[in-house]
Coordinates of C-alpha atoms in Angstrom, one line a residue:
X1 CA -29.6 -44.7 -19.8
X2 CA -32.6 -46.9 -20.5
X3 CA -32.7 -48.1 -16.9
X4 CA -32.9 -44.5 -15.5
X5 CA -36.4 -43.6 -14.2
X6 CA -36.6 -40.6 -16.4
X7 CA -36.5 -42.8 -19.5
X8 CA -40.1 -43.8 -18.7
X9 CA -41.3 -40.2 -18.3
X10 CA -39.0 -38.1 -20.6
X11 CA -37.5 -40.6 -23.0
X12 CA -36.2 -37.8 -25.2
X13 CA -34.3 -36.0 -22.5
X14 CA -31.0 -36.6 -20.7
X15 CA -31.5 -38.0 -17.2
X16 CA -29.8 -35.0 -15.6
X17 CA -32.1 -32.6 -17.4
X18 CA -35.2 -34.6 -16.3
X19 CA -34.0 -34.3 -12.7
X20 CA -33.6 -30.6 -13.0
X21 CA -37.1 -30.3 -14.4
X22 CA -38.5 -32.2 -11.3
X23 CA -36.6 -29.7 -9.2
X24 CA -38.8 -26.9 -10.6
X25 CA -42.1 -28.7 -10.2
X26 CA -44.3 -27.7 -7.2
X27 CA -43.4 -30.1 -4.4
X28 CA -47.1 -30.9 -3.7
X29 CA -47.5 -31.7 -7.4
X30 CA -44.6 -34.1 -7.2
X31 CA -46.0 -35.8 -4.1
X32 CA -49.5 -36.1 -5.3
X33 CA -49.2 -36.5 -9.1
X34 CA -45.7 -36.7 -10.6
X35 CA -44.7 -39.7 -8.4
X36 CA -47.7 -41.7 -9.6
X37 CA -46.6 -41.7 -13.3
X38 CA -44.9 -45.1 -12.9
X39 CA -43.2 -47.3 -10.3
X40 CA -39.7 -46.3 -11.4
X41 CA -40.5 -42.6 -10.8
X42 CA -42.1 -43.4 -7.4
X43 CA -39.1 -45.4 -6.4
X44 CA -36.7 -42.7 -7.4
X45 CA -38.6 -39.8 -5.8
X46 CA -39.2 -41.5 -2.4
X47 CA -37.4 -39.1 0.0
X48 CA -39.4 -36.9 2.4
X49 CA -38.9 -33.8 0.1
X50 CA -40.8 -35.7 -2.6
X51 CA -43.5 -37.5 -0.5
X52 CA -44.5 -34.8 2.1
X53 CA -47.6 -32.9 1.3
X54 CA -47.5 -29.3 2.7
X55 CA -51.0 -28.2 3.5
X56 CA -50.1 -24.5 3.5
X57 CA -49.2 -24.8 -0.2
X58 CA -51.7 -25.5 -3.0
X59 CA -52.7 -29.1 -3.3
X60 CA -54.6 -30.4 -6.4
X61 CA -58.3 -30.1 -5.5
X62 CA -59.2 -33.7 -6.5
X63 CA -56.4 -35.2 -4.4
X64 CA -57.3 -33.0 -1.4
X65 CA -61.0 -33.8 -1.5
X66 CA -60.5 -37.6 -2.0
X67 CA -58.3 -37.8 1.1
X68 CA -60.1 -35.5 3.5
X69 CA -63.6 -36.4 2.6
X70 CA -63.0 -40.1 2.9
X71 CA -64.8 -41.8 5.8
X72 CA -62.8 -41.6 9.0
X73 CA -60.2 -39.3 7.6
X74 CA -60.1 -37.1 10.7
X75 CA -61.0 -39.7 13.4
X76 CA -57.4 -39.6 14.6
X77 CA -57.2 -35.8 14.8
X78 CA -58.1 -33.7 17.8
X79 CA -60.3 -30.7 17.5
X80 CA -57.2 -28.5 17.7
X81 CA -55.6 -30.5 14.8
X82 CA -58.7 -30.3 12.7
X83 CA -58.8 -26.5 13.2
X84 CA -55.1 -26.5 12.2
X85 CA -56.1 -28.3 9.0
X86 CA -58.4 -25.4 8.2
X87 CA -55.8 -22.7 9.0
X88 CA -53.1 -24.4 6.9
X89 CA -55.4 -25.0 4.0
X90 CA -56.6 -21.4 4.0
X91 CA -52.9 -20.3 3.9
X92 CA -52.6 -22.1 0.5
X93 CA -55.2 -19.7 -1.0
X94 CA -57.2 -22.5 -2.6
X95 CA -60.8 -21.7 -1.6
X96 CA -62.1 -25.1 -2.9
X97 CA -59.8 -26.9 -0.6
X98 CA -60.7 -24.5 2.3
X99 CA -64.3 -25.5 1.9
X100 CA -63.3 -29.2 2.0
X101 CA -61.2 -28.7 5.1
X102 CA -64.0 -26.9 6.9
X103 CA -66.3 -29.8 6.0
X104 CA -63.8 -32.4 7.2
X105 CA -63.1 -30.5 10.4
X106 CA -66.8 -30.9 11.2
X107 CA -66.9 -28.2 13.8
X108 CA -67.9 -24.6 14.3
X109 CA -64.9 -22.5 13.3
X110 CA -63.8 -20.2 16.1
X111 CA -62.7 -16.6 15.6
X112 CA -59.0 -17.3 15.9
X113 CA -59.2 -19.3 12.7
X114 CA -60.3 -16.1 10.9
X115 CA -57.4 -14.2 12.5
X116 CA -55.0 -16.9 11.2
X117 CA -56.4 -16.6 7.7
X118 CA -56.2 -12.8 7.7
X119 CA -52.5 -13.2 8.4
X120 CA -52.1 -15.2 5.2
X121 CA -53.4 -12.4 3.0
X122 CA -55.8 -14.5 1.0
X123 CA -58.8 -12.2 0.7
X124 CA -61.2 -14.7 -0.9
X125 CA -60.5 -17.2 1.9
X126 CA -61.1 -14.4 4.5
X127 CA -64.4 -13.6 2.9
X128 CA -65.6 -17.2 2.9
X129 CA -64.7 -17.7 6.5
X130 CA -66.2 -14.3 7.5
X131 CA -69.5 -15.4 6.0
X132 CA -69.3 -18.5 8.3
X133 CA -68.7 -16.3 11.4
X134 CA -71.1 -13.4 11.0
X135 CA -71.9 -13.8 14.7
X136 CA -68.3 -12.6 15.4
X137 CA -68.1 -9.0 16.7
X138 CA -65.4 -6.7 15.6
X139 CA -62.3 -8.1 13.8
X140 CA -59.7 -6.1 15.8
X141 CA -57.2 -9.0 16.0
X142 CA -57.7 -9.9 12.4
X143 CA -56.8 -6.4 11.3
X144 CA -53.6 -6.5 13.3
X145 CA -52.8 -10.0 11.9
X146 CA -53.3 -8.8 8.3
X147 CA -51.2 -5.7 9.0
X148 CA -48.4 -7.8 10.5
X149 CA -48.3 -9.8 7.3
X150 CA -48.2 -6.7 5.2
X151 CA -51.5 -7.4 3.5
X152 CA -52.9 -3.9 2.7
X153 CA -55.8 -5.3 0.6
X154 CA -57.0 -7.4 3.5
X155 CA -56.7 -4.4 5.9
X156 CA -58.8 -2.3 3.5
X157 CA -61.5 -4.9 3.4
X158 CA -61.6 -5.4 7.1
X159 CA -61.8 -1.7 7.8
X160 CA -64.7 -1.5 5.3
X161 CA -66.7 -4.0 7.4
X162 CA -67.5 -1.9 10.4
X163 CA -67.0 1.9 11.0
X164 CA -66.7 1.1 14.7
X165 CA -63.2 -0.1 13.9
X166 CA -62.2 3.5 13.2
X167 CA -60.7 4.3 16.6
X168 CA -57.3 5.1 17.9
X169 CA -57.4 1.9 20.0
X170 CA -57.6 -0.1 16.8
X171 CA -54.9 2.0 15.2
X172 CA -52.7 1.3 18.2
X173 CA -52.9 -2.4 17.6
X174 CA -52.7 -2.5 13.8
X175 CA -50.2 0.2 12.7
X176 CA -47.4 -1.1 15.2
X177 CA -48.2 -4.6 14.1
X178 CA -47.4 -3.6 10.5
X179 CA -44.1 -2.1 11.7
X180 CA -43.2 -5.2 13.7
X181 CA -43.7 -7.2 10.5
X182 CA -41.2 -5.0 8.7
X183 CA -43.9 -3.1 6.7
X184 CA -43.1 0.5 7.3
X185 CA -45.1 1.9 4.4
X186 CA -48.3 0.0 5.5
X187 CA -47.9 1.2 9.1
X188 CA -47.7 4.8 7.9
X189 CA -50.7 4.2 5.5
X190 CA -52.8 2.9 8.4
X191 CA -51.8 5.9 10.5
X192 CA -52.9 8.3 7.8
X193 CA -56.1 6.3 7.3
X194 CA -57.1 6.6 10.9
X195 CA -56.0 10.2 11.2
X196 CA -58.3 11.0 8.3
X197 CA -61.4 9.1 9.6
X198 CA -61.3 9.1 13.4
X199 CA -63.8 11.8 14.6
X200 CA -62.0 14.9 16.0
X201 CA -62.8 15.9 19.6
X202 CA -62.4 19.3 21.3
X203 CA -59.7 18.1 23.7
X204 CA -56.2 17.0 23.0
X205 CA -56.7 13.3 23.4
X206 CA -56.7 12.6 19.7
X207 CA -53.3 14.3 19.3
X208 CA -52.0 12.2 22.3
X209 CA -53.3 9.1 20.7
X210 CA -51.7 9.8 17.4
X211 CA -48.4 10.6 19.1
X212 CA -48.5 7.4 21.1
X213 CA -49.2 5.2 18.0
X214 CA -46.3 6.8 16.2
X215 CA -44.1 6.0 19.2
X216 CA -45.2 2.3 19.1
X217 CA -44.6 2.2 15.3
X218 CA -41.0 3.4 15.9
X219 CA -40.5 0.5 18.4
X220 CA -41.8 -1.9 15.7
X221 CA -39.5 -0.4 13.1
X222 CA -36.5 -0.7 15.4
X223 CA -37.2 -4.4 15.6
X224 CA -38.0 -5.4 12.1
X225 CA -36.8 -2.7 9.6
X226 CA -33.3 -1.8 8.5
X227 CA -31.3 1.1 9.9
X228 CA -32.0 3.4 7.0
X229 CA -35.8 3.0 7.4
X230 CA -35.5 3.5 11.2
X231 CA -33.5 6.7 10.7
X232 CA -36.0 8.1 8.2
X233 CA -38.9 7.7 10.6
X234 CA -36.8 8.7 13.6
X235 CA -36.2 12.1 12.0
X236 CA -40.0 12.6 11.7
X237 CA -41.4 11.0 14.9
X238 CA -38.6 10.8 17.5
X239 CA -40.6 13.3 19.7
X240 CA -43.4 10.7 19.9
X241 CA -41.3 8.5 22.2
X242 CA -42.1 10.9 25.0
X243 CA -45.6 9.4 25.1
X244 CA -44.3 6.0 26.0
X245 CA -42.8 4.7 29.3
X246 CA -39.1 3.7 29.1
X247 CA -39.3 4.3 25.4
X248 CA -35.6 4.6 24.7
X249 CA -34.8 1.5 26.6
X250 CA -37.5 -0.4 24.8
X251 CA -36.2 0.9 21.5
X252 CA -32.7 -0.3 22.1
X253 CA -34.0 -3.7 23.3
X254 CA -36.0 -4.0 20.1
X255 CA -33.0 -3.3 18.0
X256 CA -30.8 -5.8 19.9
X257 CA -33.3 -8.6 19.3
X258 CA -34.0 -7.5 15.6
X259 CA -33.9 -10.2 12.9
X260 CA -32.3 -7.8 10.5
X261 CA -28.6 -8.3 9.6
X262 CA -27.8 -4.7 10.7
X263 CA -29.1 -5.2 14.2
X264 CA -25.7 -4.2 15.7
X265 CA -25.5 -1.0 13.6
X266 CA -29.0 -0.1 14.8
X267 CA -27.9 -0.5 18.4
X268 CA -24.8 1.6 17.9
X269 CA -26.8 4.3 16.2
X270 CA -29.5 4.4 18.9
X271 CA -26.7 4.7 21.5
X272 CA -25.4 7.7 19.7
X273 CA -29.0 9.2 19.7
X274 CA -29.1 9.0 23.5
X275 CA -30.7 5.6 24.1
X276 CA -29.1 4.3 27.4
X277 CA -27.5 0.9 27.7
X278 CA -30.0 -1.3 29.5
X279 CA -30.9 -4.9 30.4
X280 CA -33.7 -4.8 27.8
X281 CA -31.0 -5.3 25.1
X282 CA -29.8 -8.6 26.7
X283 CA -33.3 -9.9 27.2
X284 CA -34.3 -9.3 23.6
X285 CA -30.9 -10.6 22.3
X286 CA -31.3 -13.8 24.3
X287 CA -34.4 -14.8 22.2
X288 CA -32.5 -14.4 18.9
X289 CA -31.4 -17.4 16.9
X290 CA -27.8 -16.2 17.2
X291 CA -28.1 -15.3 20.8
X292 CA -24.6 -16.3 22.0
X293 CA -22.9 -14.0 19.5
X294 CA -25.2 -11.1 20.3
X295 CA -24.9 -11.5 24.1
X296 CA -21.1 -11.6 23.8
X297 CA -21.1 -8.5 21.7
X298 CA -23.4 -6.6 24.1
X299 CA -21.3 -7.7 27.1
X300 CA -18.1 -6.5 25.4
X301 CA -19.8 -3.1 25.0
X302 CA -20.6 -2.9 28.7
X303 CA -24.2 -4.0 28.8
X304 CA -25.5 -5.5 32.0
X305 CA -26.8 -9.1 31.5
X306 CA -29.1 -10.0 34.4
X307 CA -30.6 -13.4 35.3
X308 CA -33.8 -12.9 33.4
X309 CA -31.8 -13.3 30.1
X310 CA -31.2 -16.9 31.0
X311 CA -34.9 -17.6 31.2
X312 CA -35.6 -15.7 28.0
X313 CA -33.1 -18.0 26.3
X314 CA -34.8 -21.0 27.9
X315 CA -38.2 -20.0 26.6
X316 CA -36.7 -19.5 23.1
X317 CA -35.1 -22.9 23.3
X318 CA -31.6 -21.4 22.9
X319 CA -29.4 -24.0 24.6
X320 CA -26.1 -22.4 23.7
X321 CA -27.3 -19.1 25.1
X322 CA -28.4 -20.8 28.3
X323 CA -24.9 -22.3 28.6
X324 CA -23.3 -18.9 28.1
X325 CA -25.6 -17.2 30.6
X326 CA -25.5 -20.0 33.2
X327 CA -22.6 -18.4 35.2
X328 CA -24.7 -15.2 35.7
X329 CA -27.8 -17.2 36.6
X330 CA -26.7 -17.5 40.2
X331 CA -28.5 -19.3 43.0
X332 CA -31.9 -18.7 44.5
X333 CA -31.9 -16.6 47.7
X334 CA -34.2 -17.1 50.7
X335 CA -36.7 -14.6 49.3
X336 CA -36.9 -16.2 45.9
X337 CA -34.8 -13.5 44.3
X338 CA -31.3 -13.9 42.8
X339 CA -28.6 -14.3 45.4
X340 CA -26.8 -11.3 43.9
X341 CA -29.7 -9.0 45.1
X342 CA -30.0 -7.3 41.7
X343 CA -33.0 -9.2 40.6
X344 CA -35.1 -8.6 43.7
X345 CA -34.6 -4.8 43.3
X346 CA -36.3 -5.1 39.9
X347 CA -39.3 -7.1 41.2
X348 CA -37.8 -10.2 39.7
X349 CA -38.9 -13.5 41.1
X350 CA -36.4 -16.2 40.3
X351 CA -38.5 -19.1 41.4
X352 CA -41.4 -17.8 39.3
X353 CA -39.1 -17.5 36.3
X354 CA -37.9 -21.0 36.8
X355 CA -41.4 -22.3 36.9
X356 CA -42.4 -20.4 33.7
X357 CA -39.3 -21.6 31.9
X358 CA -39.9 -25.2 32.9
X359 CA -43.6 -25.1 31.9
X360 CA -42.7 -23.5 28.6
X361 CA -40.2 -26.3 27.8
X362 CA -42.7 -28.9 28.7
X363 CA -45.3 -27.4 26.4
X364 CA -42.9 -27.1 23.5
X365 CA -41.7 -30.7 24.0
X366 CA -38.2 -29.6 24.8
X367 CA -36.7 -32.1 27.2
X368 CA -33.3 -30.8 26.3
X369 CA -34.2 -27.4 27.7
X370 CA -35.6 -29.1 30.9
X371 CA -32.3 -30.9 31.2
X372 CA -30.4 -27.6 30.9
X373 CA -32.7 -26.0 33.5
X374 CA -32.1 -29.1 35.8
X375 CA -28.3 -28.9 35.3
X376 CA -28.4 -25.2 36.1
X377 CA -29.9 -25.9 39.5
X378 CA -33.4 -24.8 38.7
X379 CA -36.2 -26.2 40.9
X380 CA -38.6 -28.2 38.7
X381 CA -42.2 -28.7 39.8
X382 CA -42.8 -32.2 38.6
X383 CA -46.6 -32.1 39.1
X384 CA -47.1 -29.0 37.0
X385 CA -44.5 -30.0 34.4
X386 CA -45.9 -33.5 33.8
X387 CA -49.5 -32.2 33.5
X388 CA -48.4 -29.5 31.0
X389 CA -46.4 -32.0 29.0
X390 CA -49.3 -34.5 28.9
X391 CA -51.9 -31.9 28.0
X392 CA -49.8 -30.2 25.3
X393 CA -50.5 -32.5 22.3
X394 CA -49.1 -35.4 24.2
X395 CA -45.4 -34.6 24.6
X396 CA -44.2 -38.1 25.1
X397 CA -40.5 -37.4 24.9
X398 CA -40.7 -35.0 27.8
X399 CA -42.6 -37.5 29.9
X400 CA -40.1 -40.2 29.0
X401 CA -37.3 -37.9 30.1
X402 CA -39.0 -37.1 33.4
X403 CA -39.6 -40.8 34.1
X404 CA -36.0 -41.7 33.3
X405 CA -34.7 -38.8 35.4
X406 CA -36.9 -39.1 38.5
X407 CA -38.4 -42.6 38.4
X408 CA -42.1 -43.6 38.6
X409 CA -42.5 -43.1 42.3
X410 CA -41.2 -39.6 42.4
X411 CA -42.9 -38.6 39.1
X412 CA -46.2 -40.1 40.0
X413 CA -47.9 -42.2 37.3
X414 CA -51.3 -41.2 38.6
X415 CA -54.9 -40.5 37.5
X416 CA -54.4 -36.7 37.0
X417 CA -51.6 -37.5 34.6
X418 CA -53.6 -40.0 32.6
X419 CA -56.6 -37.6 32.4
X420 CA -54.3 -34.8 31.2
X421 CA -52.9 -37.2 28.5
X422 CA -56.5 -38.0 27.5
X423 CA -57.1 -34.3 27.1
X424 CA -54.3 -34.2 24.5
X425 CA -56.1 -36.8 22.3
X426 CA -52.8 -38.7 21.9
X427 CA -53.5 -42.4 21.7
X428 CA -49.8 -43.2 21.6
X429 CA -49.3 -41.4 24.9
X430 CA -52.3 -43.1 26.5
X431 CA -50.9 -46.5 25.5
X432 CA -47.4 -45.6 26.7
X433 CA -48.7 -44.5 30.1
X434 CA -50.8 -47.6 30.6
X435 CA -47.9 -49.9 29.6
X436 CA -46.0 -48.3 32.5
X437 CA -48.8 -48.9 35.0
X438 CA -50.3 -45.4 35.1
X439 CA -53.6 -45.3 36.9
X440 CA -56.7 -44.1 35.1
X441 CA -60.1 -42.7 36.0
X442 CA -63.5 -42.1 34.5
X443 CA -62.6 -38.4 34.0
X444 CA -60.5 -39.5 31.1
X445 CA -63.6 -39.8 29.0
X446 CA -64.6 -36.2 29.3
X447 CA -61.1 -35.1 28.8
X448 CA -60.7 -37.1 25.5
X449 CA -64.1 -35.8 24.3
X450 CA -63.0 -32.3 25.1
X451 CA -59.9 -32.8 22.9
X452 CA -62.2 -33.8 20.1
X453 CA -60.5 -37.0 19.2
X454 CA -62.9 -39.9 18.4
X455 CA -60.0 -42.3 18.0
X456 CA -59.0 -41.7 21.7
X457 CA -62.5 -42.4 22.8
X458 CA -62.5 -45.6 20.9
X459 CA -59.2 -46.6 22.5
X460 CA -60.6 -45.9 26.0
X461 CA -63.6 -48.1 25.2
X462 CA -61.6 -51.0 23.8
X463 CA -59.2 -51.0 26.8
X464 CA -62.0 -50.9 29.3
X465 CA -61.4 -47.5 30.9
X466 CA -63.7 -47.0 33.9
X467 CA -67.0 -45.3 32.9
X468 CA -68.7 -42.4 34.8
X469 CA -70.9 -43.8 37.5
X470 CA -74.2 -42.2 36.3
X471 CA -76.0 -45.4 35.3
X472 CA -75.8 -44.7 31.6
X473 CA -74.8 -47.7 29.4
X474 CA -71.4 -47.6 27.8
X475 CA -72.6 -47.4 24.1
X476 CA -74.8 -44.4 25.0
X477 CA -72.0 -42.6 26.7
X478 CA -69.6 -43.3 23.9
X479 CA -72.1 -42.0 21.3
X480 CA -72.7 -38.8 23.3
X481 CA -69.0 -38.2 23.8
X482 CA -68.2 -38.8 20.1
X483 CA -70.8 -36.3 19.1
X484 CA -69.2 -33.8 21.5
X485 CA -65.8 -34.6 20.2
X486 CA -66.9 -33.9 16.6
X487 CA -68.0 -30.4 17.7
X488 CA -71.3 -30.2 15.8
X489 CA -70.0 -28.1 12.9
X490 CA -71.7 -27.2 9.7
X491 CA -68.8 -26.4 7.4
X492 CA -68.8 -23.1 5.4
X493 CA -72.0 -21.7 4.1
X494 CA -72.8 -22.0 0.3
X495 CA -71.0 -19.5 -1.8
X496 CA -73.3 -16.7 -3.0

């Protein structure tokens, strides 16, 4: 027992009890503090579950500051990654760490960061970032994000900022967002809030707006609430669906793609209430994590499953669903529609869907989805796919697959590809491309600076990438580009 790591930390406890105690300690505390007690503890707790620091969870302030305020801590991060650092840190709710992250990011925070923070529900973080962005106009999207997360206290604060938010257009984005997040009570509260405050007019437009929002809330409830909740609101607001186009089809589709365990019961109940069987159901089901089971269930009930479902599954990364749907995918006809004729009648463009699915897979870094599309006979536009893969945070595995599948001559290891890779800020991808003979161009400098990655600029300088032909000396260009890459931020303002 004396050789067990716990004997150094908890000598009075049995080893198995010490291990259980560690299981209850916050994982970030284990990674940043507990492992440092002694070498034996660090050696025992060396797995990724004990060494990974999760920025979206509280991190001890001293540890966070010592890491992110160290010189060069963010030189290898792109602007997008530095902003992600701010968003993730804000999600932890530790305002002190948020201020450090904003300082480390060294850039002006854009509005979408405020939207991300509103979605986390941490009001103090919202207030600090709002002070930073007083130039922002009206926080419509932030209200919808807070509503979608079920954060009533943040919604109340946002609504108090500006009476110009008190419109039915804002209600139409926020109340349904709460419903889609599974927060029925909040969606109703928002409806009542707007109904009490939106100025009444002489015509019937207010009544139409309220009816429309109620219909959209029902769609959200069908997707993310259980059957009992849907039934309760259906009895009150079913007439509101008349204000929406193809409402009953959309309602059934929302239920078929619902993440709730009783999705099938909702579909059956909506059928009994007069919602017609439609392809919307298959489209929504194809994006679910258990898509094959849902699609099989729908098919057995007589639902039509058109070719678009295959591409919905592709964009969701559902390989099993793609395999199941592949027989219905068909071939591309002369007019770009599905050879069966059905898709063209619904203004469905098979070639366009193929292109969108392939670009989506490249952006996600899913070479397995690209392989499935290729195996299904889809036409892959190599130029657009490689550019998207290179630009999207440097999806090296996708480019490696393309190179292996098509070869360097057909793929084209050209200057546009290298410039796109520079725009991702991925030094690893840039090195990989140059090792394989990819051509480069002076445009790569501006692309790397636009990505906001100082490390990528340094790599280009060290490797001798051609400079812009404007007569400016290399050190001067590098200094200007590095300043552009950093973004010229000022961090958060001092707390009042």
